[in-house]
PDB file of C-alpha atoms and ligand atoms in Angstrom:
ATOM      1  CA  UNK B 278       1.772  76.182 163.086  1.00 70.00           C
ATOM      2  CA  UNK B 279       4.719  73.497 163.148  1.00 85.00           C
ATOM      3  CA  UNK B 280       4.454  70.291 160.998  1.00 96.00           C
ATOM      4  CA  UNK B 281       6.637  68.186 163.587  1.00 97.00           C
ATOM      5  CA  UNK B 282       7.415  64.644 163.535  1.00 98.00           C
ATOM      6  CA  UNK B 283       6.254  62.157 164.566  1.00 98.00           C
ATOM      7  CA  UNK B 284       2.523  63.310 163.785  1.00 98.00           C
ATOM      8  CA  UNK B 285      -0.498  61.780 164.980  1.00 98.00           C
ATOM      9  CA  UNK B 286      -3.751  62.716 162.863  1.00 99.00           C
ATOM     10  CA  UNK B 287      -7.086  62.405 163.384  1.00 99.00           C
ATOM     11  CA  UNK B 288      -9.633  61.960 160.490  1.00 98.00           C
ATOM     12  CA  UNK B 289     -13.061  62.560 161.987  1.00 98.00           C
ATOM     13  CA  UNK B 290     -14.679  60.632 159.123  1.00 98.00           C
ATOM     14  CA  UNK B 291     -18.666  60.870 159.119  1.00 98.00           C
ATOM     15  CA  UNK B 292     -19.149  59.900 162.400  1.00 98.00           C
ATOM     16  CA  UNK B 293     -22.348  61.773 164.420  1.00 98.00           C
ATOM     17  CA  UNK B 294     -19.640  62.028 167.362  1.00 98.00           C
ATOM     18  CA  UNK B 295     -17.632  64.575 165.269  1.00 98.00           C
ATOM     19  CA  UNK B 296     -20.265  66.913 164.327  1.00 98.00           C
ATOM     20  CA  UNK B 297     -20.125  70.741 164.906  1.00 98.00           C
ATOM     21  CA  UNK B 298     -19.610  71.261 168.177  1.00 98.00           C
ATOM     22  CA  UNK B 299     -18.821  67.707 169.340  1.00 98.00           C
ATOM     23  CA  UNK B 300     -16.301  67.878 166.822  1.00 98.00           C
ATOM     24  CA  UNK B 301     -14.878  71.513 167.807  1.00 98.00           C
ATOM     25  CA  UNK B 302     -14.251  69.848 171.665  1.00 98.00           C
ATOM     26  CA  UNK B 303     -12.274  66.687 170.168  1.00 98.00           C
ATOM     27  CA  UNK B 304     -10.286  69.449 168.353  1.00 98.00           C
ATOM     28  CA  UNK B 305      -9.762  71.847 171.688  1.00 98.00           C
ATOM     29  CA  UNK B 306      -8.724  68.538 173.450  1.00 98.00           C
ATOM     30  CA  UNK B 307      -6.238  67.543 170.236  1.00 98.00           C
ATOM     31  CA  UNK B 308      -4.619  71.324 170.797  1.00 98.00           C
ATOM     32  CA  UNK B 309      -4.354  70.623 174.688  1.00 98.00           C
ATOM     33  CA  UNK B 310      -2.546  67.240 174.362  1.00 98.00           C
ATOM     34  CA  UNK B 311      -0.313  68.804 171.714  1.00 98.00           C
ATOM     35  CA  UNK B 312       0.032  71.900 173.749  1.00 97.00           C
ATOM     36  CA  UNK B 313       1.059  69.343 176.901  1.00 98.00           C
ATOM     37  CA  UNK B 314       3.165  67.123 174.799  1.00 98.00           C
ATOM     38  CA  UNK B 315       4.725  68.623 172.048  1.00 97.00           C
ATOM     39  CA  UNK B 316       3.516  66.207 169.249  1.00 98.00           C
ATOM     40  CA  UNK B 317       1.633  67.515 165.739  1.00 98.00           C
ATOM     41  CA  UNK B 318      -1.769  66.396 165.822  1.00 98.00           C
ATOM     42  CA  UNK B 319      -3.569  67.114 162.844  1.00 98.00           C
ATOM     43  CA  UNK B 320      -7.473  67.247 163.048  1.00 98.00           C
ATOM     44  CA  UNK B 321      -9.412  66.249 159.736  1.00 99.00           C
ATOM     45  CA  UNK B 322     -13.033  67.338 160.556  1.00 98.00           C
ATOM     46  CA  UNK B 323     -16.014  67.123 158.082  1.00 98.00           C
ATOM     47  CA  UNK B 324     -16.518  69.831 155.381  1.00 97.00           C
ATOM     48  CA  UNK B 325     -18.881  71.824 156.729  1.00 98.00           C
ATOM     49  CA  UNK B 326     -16.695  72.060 160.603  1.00 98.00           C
ATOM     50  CA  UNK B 327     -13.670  73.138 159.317  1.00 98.00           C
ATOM     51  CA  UNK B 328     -14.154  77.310 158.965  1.00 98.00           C
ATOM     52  CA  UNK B 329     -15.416  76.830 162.868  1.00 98.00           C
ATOM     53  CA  UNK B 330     -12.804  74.424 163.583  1.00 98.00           C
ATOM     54  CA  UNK B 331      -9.605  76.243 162.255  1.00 98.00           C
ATOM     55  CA  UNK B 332     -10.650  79.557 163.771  1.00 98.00           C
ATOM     56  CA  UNK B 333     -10.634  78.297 167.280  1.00 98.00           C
ATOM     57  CA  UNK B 334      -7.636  75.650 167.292  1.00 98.00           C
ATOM     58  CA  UNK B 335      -3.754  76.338 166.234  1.00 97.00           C
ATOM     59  CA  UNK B 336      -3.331  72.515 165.352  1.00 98.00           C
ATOM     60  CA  UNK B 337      -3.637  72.790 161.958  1.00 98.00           C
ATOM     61  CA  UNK B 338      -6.911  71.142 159.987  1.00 98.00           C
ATOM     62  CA  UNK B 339      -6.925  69.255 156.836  1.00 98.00           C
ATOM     63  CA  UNK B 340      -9.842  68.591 154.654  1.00 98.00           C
ATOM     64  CA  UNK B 341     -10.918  64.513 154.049  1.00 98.00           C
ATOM     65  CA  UNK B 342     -11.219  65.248 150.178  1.00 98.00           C
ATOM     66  CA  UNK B 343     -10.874  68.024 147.685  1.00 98.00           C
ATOM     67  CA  UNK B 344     -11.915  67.758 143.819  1.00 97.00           C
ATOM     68  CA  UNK B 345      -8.921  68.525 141.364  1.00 95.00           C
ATOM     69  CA  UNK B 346     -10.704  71.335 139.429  1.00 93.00           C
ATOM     70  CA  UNK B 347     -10.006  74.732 138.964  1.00 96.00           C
ATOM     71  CA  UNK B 348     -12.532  77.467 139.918  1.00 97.00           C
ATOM     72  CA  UNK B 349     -15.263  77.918 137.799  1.00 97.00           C
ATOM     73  CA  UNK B 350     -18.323  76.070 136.495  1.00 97.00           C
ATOM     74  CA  UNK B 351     -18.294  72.921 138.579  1.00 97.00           C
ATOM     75  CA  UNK B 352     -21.472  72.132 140.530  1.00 97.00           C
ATOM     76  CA  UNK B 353     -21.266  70.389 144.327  1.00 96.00           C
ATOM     77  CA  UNK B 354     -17.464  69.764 144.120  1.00 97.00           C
ATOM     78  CA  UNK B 355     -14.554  71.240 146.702  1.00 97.00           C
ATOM     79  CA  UNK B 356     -12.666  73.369 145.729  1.00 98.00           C
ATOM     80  CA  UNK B 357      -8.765  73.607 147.112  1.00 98.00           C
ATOM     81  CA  UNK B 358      -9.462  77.307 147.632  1.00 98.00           C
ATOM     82  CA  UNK B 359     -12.125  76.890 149.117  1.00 98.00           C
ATOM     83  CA  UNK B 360     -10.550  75.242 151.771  1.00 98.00           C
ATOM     84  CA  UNK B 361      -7.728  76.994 152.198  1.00 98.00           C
ATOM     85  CA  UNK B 362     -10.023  79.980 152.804  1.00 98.00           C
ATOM     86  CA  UNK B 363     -12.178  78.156 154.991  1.00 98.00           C
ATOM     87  CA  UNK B 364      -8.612  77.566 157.468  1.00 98.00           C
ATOM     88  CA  UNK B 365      -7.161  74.590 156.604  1.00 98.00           C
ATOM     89  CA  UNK B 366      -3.614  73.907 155.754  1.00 98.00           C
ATOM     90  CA  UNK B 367      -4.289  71.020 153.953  1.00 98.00           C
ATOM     91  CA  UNK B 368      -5.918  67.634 152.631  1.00 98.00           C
ATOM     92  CA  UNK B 369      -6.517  64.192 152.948  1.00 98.00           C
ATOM     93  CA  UNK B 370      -6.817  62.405 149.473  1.00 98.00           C
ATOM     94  CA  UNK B 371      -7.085  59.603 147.521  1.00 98.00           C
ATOM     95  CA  UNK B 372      -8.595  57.596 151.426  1.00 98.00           C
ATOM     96  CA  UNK B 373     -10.043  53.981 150.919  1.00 97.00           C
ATOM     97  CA  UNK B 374     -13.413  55.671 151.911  1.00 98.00           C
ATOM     98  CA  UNK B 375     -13.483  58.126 148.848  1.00 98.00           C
ATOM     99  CA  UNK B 376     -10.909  56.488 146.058  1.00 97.00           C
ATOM    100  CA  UNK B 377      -9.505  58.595 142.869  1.00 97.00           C
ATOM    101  CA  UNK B 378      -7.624  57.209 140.006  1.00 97.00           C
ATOM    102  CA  UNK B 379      -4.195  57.962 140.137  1.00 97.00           C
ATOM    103  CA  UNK B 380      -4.689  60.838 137.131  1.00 97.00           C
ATOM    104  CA  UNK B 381      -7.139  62.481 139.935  1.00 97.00           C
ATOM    105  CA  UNK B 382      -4.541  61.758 142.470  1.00 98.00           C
ATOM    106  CA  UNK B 383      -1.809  64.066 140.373  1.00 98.00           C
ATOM    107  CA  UNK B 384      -4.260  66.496 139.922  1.00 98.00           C
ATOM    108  CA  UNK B 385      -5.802  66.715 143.231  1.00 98.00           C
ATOM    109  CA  UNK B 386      -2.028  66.784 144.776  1.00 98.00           C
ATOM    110  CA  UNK B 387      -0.634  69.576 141.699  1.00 98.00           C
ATOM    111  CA  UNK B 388      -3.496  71.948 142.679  1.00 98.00           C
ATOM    112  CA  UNK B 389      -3.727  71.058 146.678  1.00 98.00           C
ATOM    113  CA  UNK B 390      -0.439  72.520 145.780  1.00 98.00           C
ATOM    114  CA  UNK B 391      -1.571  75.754 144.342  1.00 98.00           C
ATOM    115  CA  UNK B 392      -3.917  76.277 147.104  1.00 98.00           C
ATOM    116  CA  UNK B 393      -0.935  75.888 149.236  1.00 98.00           C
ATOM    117  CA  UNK B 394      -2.142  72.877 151.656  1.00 98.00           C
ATOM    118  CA  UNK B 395      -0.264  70.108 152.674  1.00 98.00           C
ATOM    119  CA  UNK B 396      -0.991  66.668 151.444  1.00 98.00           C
ATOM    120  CA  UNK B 397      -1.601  63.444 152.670  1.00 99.00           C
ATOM    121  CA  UNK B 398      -2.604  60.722 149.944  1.00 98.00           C
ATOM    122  CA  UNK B 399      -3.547  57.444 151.284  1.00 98.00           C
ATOM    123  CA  UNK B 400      -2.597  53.997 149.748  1.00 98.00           C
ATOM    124  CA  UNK B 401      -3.865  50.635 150.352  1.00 98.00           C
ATOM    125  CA  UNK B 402      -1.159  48.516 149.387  1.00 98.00           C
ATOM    126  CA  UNK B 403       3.065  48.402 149.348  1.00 98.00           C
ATOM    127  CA  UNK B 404       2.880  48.920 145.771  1.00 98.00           C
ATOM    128  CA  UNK B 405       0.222  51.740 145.397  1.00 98.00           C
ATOM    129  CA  UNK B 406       1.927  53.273 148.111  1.00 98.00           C
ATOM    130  CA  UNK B 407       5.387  53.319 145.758  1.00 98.00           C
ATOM    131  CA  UNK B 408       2.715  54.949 142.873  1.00 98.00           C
ATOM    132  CA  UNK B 409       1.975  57.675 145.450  1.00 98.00           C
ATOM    133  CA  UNK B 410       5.032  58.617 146.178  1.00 98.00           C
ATOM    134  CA  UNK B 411       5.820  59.284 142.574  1.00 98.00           C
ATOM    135  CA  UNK B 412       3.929  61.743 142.591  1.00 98.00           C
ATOM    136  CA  UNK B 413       5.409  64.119 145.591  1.00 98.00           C
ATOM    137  CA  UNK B 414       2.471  64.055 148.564  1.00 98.00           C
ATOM    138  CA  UNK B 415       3.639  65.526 151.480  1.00 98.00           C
ATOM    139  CA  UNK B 416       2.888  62.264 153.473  1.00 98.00           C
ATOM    140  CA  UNK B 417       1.953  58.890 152.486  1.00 98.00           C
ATOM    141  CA  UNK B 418      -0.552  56.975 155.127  1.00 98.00           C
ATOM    142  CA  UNK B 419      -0.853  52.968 154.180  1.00 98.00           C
ATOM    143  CA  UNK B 420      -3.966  51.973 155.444  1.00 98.00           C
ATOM    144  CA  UNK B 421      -5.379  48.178 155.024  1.00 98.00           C
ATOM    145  CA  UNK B 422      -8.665  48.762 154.331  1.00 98.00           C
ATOM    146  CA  UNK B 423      -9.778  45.352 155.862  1.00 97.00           C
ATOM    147  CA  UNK B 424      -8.629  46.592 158.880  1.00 98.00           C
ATOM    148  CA  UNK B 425      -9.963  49.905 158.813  1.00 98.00           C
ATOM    149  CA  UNK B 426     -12.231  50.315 162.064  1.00 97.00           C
ATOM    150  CA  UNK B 427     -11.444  47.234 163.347  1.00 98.00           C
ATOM    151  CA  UNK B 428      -9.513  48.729 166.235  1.00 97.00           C
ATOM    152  CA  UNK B 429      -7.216  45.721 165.052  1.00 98.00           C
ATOM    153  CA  UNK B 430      -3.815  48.019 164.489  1.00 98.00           C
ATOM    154  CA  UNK B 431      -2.141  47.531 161.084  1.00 98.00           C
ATOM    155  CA  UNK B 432       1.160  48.391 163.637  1.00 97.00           C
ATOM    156  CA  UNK B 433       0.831  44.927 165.526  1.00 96.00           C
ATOM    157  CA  UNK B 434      -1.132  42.723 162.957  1.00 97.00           C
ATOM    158  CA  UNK B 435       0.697  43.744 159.386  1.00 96.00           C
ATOM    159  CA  UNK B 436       4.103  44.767 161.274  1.00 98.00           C
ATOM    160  CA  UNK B 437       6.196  43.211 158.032  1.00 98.00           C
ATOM    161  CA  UNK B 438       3.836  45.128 155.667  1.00 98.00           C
ATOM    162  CA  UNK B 439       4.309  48.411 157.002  1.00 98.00           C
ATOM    163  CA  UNK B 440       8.304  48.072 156.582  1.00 98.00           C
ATOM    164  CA  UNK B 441       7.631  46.410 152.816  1.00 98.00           C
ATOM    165  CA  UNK B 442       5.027  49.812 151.571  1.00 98.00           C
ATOM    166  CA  UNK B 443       7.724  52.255 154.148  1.00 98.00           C
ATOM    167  CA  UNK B 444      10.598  50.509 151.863  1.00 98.00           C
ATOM    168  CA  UNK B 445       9.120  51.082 148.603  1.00 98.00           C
ATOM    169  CA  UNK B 446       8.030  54.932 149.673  1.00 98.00           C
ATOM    170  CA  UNK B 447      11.408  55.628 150.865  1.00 98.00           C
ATOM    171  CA  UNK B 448      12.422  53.772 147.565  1.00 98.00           C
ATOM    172  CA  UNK B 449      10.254  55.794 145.324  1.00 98.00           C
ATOM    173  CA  UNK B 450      10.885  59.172 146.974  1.00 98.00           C
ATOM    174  CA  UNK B 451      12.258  59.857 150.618  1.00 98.00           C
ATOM    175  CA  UNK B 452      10.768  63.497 150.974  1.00 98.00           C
ATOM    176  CA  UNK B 453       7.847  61.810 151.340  1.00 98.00           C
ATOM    177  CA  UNK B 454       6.640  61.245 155.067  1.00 98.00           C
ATOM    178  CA  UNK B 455       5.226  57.781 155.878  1.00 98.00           C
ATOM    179  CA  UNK B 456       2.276  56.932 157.895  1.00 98.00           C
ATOM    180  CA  UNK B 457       0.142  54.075 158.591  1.00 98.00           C
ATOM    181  CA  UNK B 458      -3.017  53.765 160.174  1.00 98.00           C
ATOM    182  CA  UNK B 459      -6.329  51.280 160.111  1.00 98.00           C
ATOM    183  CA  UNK B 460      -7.114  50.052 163.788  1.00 98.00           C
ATOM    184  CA  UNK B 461      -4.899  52.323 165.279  1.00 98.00           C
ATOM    185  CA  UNK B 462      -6.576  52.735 169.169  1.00 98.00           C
ATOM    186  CA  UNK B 463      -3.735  52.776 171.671  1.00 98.00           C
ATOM    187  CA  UNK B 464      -0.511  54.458 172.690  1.00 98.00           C
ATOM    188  CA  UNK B 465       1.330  50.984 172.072  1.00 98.00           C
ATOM    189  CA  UNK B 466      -0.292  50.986 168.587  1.00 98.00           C
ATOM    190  CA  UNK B 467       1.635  54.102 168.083  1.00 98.00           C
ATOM    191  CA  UNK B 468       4.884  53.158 169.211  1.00 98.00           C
ATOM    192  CA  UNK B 469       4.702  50.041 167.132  1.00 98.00           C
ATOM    193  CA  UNK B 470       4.142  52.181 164.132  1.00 98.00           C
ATOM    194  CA  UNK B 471       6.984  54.253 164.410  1.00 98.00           C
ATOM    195  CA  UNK B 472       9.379  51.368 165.545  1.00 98.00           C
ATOM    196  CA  UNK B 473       8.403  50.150 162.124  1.00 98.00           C
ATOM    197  CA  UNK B 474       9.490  53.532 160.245  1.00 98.00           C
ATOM    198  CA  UNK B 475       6.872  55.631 159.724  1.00 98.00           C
ATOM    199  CA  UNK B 476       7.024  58.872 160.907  1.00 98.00           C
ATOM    200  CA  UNK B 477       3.244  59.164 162.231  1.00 98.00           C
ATOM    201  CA  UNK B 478      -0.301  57.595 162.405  1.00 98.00           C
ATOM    202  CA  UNK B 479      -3.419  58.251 160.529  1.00 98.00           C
ATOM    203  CA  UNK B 480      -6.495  57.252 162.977  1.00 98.00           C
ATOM    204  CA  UNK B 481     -10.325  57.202 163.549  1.00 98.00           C
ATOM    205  CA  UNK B 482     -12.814  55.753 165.435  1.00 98.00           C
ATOM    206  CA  UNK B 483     -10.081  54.387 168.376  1.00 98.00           C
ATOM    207  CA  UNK B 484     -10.384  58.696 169.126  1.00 98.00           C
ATOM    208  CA  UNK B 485     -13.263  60.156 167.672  1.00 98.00           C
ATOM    209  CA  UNK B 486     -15.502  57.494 168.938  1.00 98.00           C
ATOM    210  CA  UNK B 487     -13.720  57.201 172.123  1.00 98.00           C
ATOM    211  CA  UNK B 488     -15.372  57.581 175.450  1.00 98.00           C
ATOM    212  CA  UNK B 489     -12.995  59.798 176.579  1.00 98.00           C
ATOM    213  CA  UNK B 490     -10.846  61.297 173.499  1.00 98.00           C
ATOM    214  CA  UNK B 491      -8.624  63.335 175.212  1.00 98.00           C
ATOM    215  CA  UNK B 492      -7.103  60.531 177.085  1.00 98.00           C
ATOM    216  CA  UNK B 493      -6.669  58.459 174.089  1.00 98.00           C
ATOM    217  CA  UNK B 494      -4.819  61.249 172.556  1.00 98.00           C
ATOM    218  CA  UNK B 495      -2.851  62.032 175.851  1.00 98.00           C
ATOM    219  CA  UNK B 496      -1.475  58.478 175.185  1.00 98.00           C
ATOM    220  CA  UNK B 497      -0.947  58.736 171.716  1.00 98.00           C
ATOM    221  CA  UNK B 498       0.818  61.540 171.820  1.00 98.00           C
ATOM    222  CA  UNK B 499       2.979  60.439 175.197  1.00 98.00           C
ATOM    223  CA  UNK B 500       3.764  57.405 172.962  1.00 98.00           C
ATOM    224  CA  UNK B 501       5.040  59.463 170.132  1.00 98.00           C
ATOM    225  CA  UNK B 502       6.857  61.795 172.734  1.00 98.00           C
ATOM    226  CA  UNK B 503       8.965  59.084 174.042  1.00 98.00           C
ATOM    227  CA  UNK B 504       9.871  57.565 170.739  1.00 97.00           C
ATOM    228  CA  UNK B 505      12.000  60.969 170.362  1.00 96.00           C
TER     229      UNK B 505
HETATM  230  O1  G3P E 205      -8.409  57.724 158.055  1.00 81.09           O
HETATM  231  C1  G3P E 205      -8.148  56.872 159.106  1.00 81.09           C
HETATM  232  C2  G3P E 205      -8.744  55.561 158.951  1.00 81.09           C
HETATM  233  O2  G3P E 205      -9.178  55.118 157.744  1.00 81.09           O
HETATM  234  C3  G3P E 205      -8.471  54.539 159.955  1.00 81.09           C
HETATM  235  O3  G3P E 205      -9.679  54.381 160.613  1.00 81.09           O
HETATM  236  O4  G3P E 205     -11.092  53.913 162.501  1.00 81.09           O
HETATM  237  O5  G3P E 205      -9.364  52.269 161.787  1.00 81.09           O
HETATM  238  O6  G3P E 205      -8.664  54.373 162.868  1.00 81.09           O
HETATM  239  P1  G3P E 205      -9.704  53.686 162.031  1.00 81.09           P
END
């Protein structure tokens, strides 16, 4: 499983059209278009998908959360191993739809680490973003969260305020990848976003509630293909 750049990934939130098996096919149709085209797309299904997910797909699977607790007496919390065991390679945290304070961010990313998964810690701001990057995620996805579903793409609408929280990453730490997302929907949303830096796009709805998925993510990913 190759973590290439650019990366597009796909968080299948709580949406009904990315349950079980619905969510399985927009997964099978991720690992065609990134079979076709080269490009990393990461799938992010709910909790409960992600054992049936990971053991029928190659892309790799992140979870959207994990707790930052070790094993033990802890009631209704996930657990990084758990996870890991369940397939995935690693973890959204910290999105605008399920906050942390930065302490919980450290933790969460110190023992995503132990569980060996990959991390990708979401900001909401330029200077958050900066915070994040202190603290050594894998990737870093600034997302506006006023424009988060809008299928308005923080690529085309916020183009200077992508380059300002990409600065202050880069800044902070430049192992750290940077994505955007919020609104992303369309191939030319995706070339915008890496004309302005980042190395990738965090999306939703403009896929997962998609008529047609697949050919959103053929476009994506052609998108990302010819930025190379
Ligand atoms: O995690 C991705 C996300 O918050 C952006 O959502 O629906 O605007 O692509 P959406």
């Amino acid at each position: 499983m190759k973590f290439t750049l650019p990366v597009i990934a796909v968080n299948f939130k709580t949406y009904l059209e990315s349950v079980g098996e619905k969510g399985l096919k927009i997964a099978k149709a991720a690992q065609e278009v990134s079979t076709d085209t080269g490009i990393c797309i990461i799938v992010i299904p709910q909790q409960p998908d992600i054992r049936l997910i990971a053991s029928q797909v190659d892309v790799p699977v992140f979870a959207q959360h994990i707790d930052p607790f070790k094993a033990g007496s802890h009631t209704g919390y996930i657990l990084p191993e758990a996870i890991a065991d369940a397939g995935a390679t690693g973890t959204l945290i910290n999105h605008s739809e399920h906050r942390l304070i930065l302490a919980d961010i450290d933790d969460a990313i110190r023992r995503a680490k132990e569980a060996k998964l990959k991390t990708i810690v979401c900001s909401n701001n330029p200077e958050v973003s900066a915070s994040i990057c202190a603290l050594s995620p894998d990737y870093c996805a600034y997302e506006p969260p006023e424009l988060i579903g809008t299928g308005i793409s923080v690529s085309t609408a916020q183009p200077e305020v992508v380059l300002k929280a990409v600065e202050l990453m880069q800044k902070v730490n430049s192992d750290v990848i940077p994505l955007c997302g919020a609104g992303i929907s369309t191939g030319d949303d995706v070339t915008a976003a890496i004309k302005l830096k980042t190395r990738g796009v965090l999306l939703a709805s403009g896929v997962v509630k998609a008529k047609e998925p697949k050919a959103v993510l053929q476009e994506m990913a052609e998108a990302a293909q010819k930025t190379l």
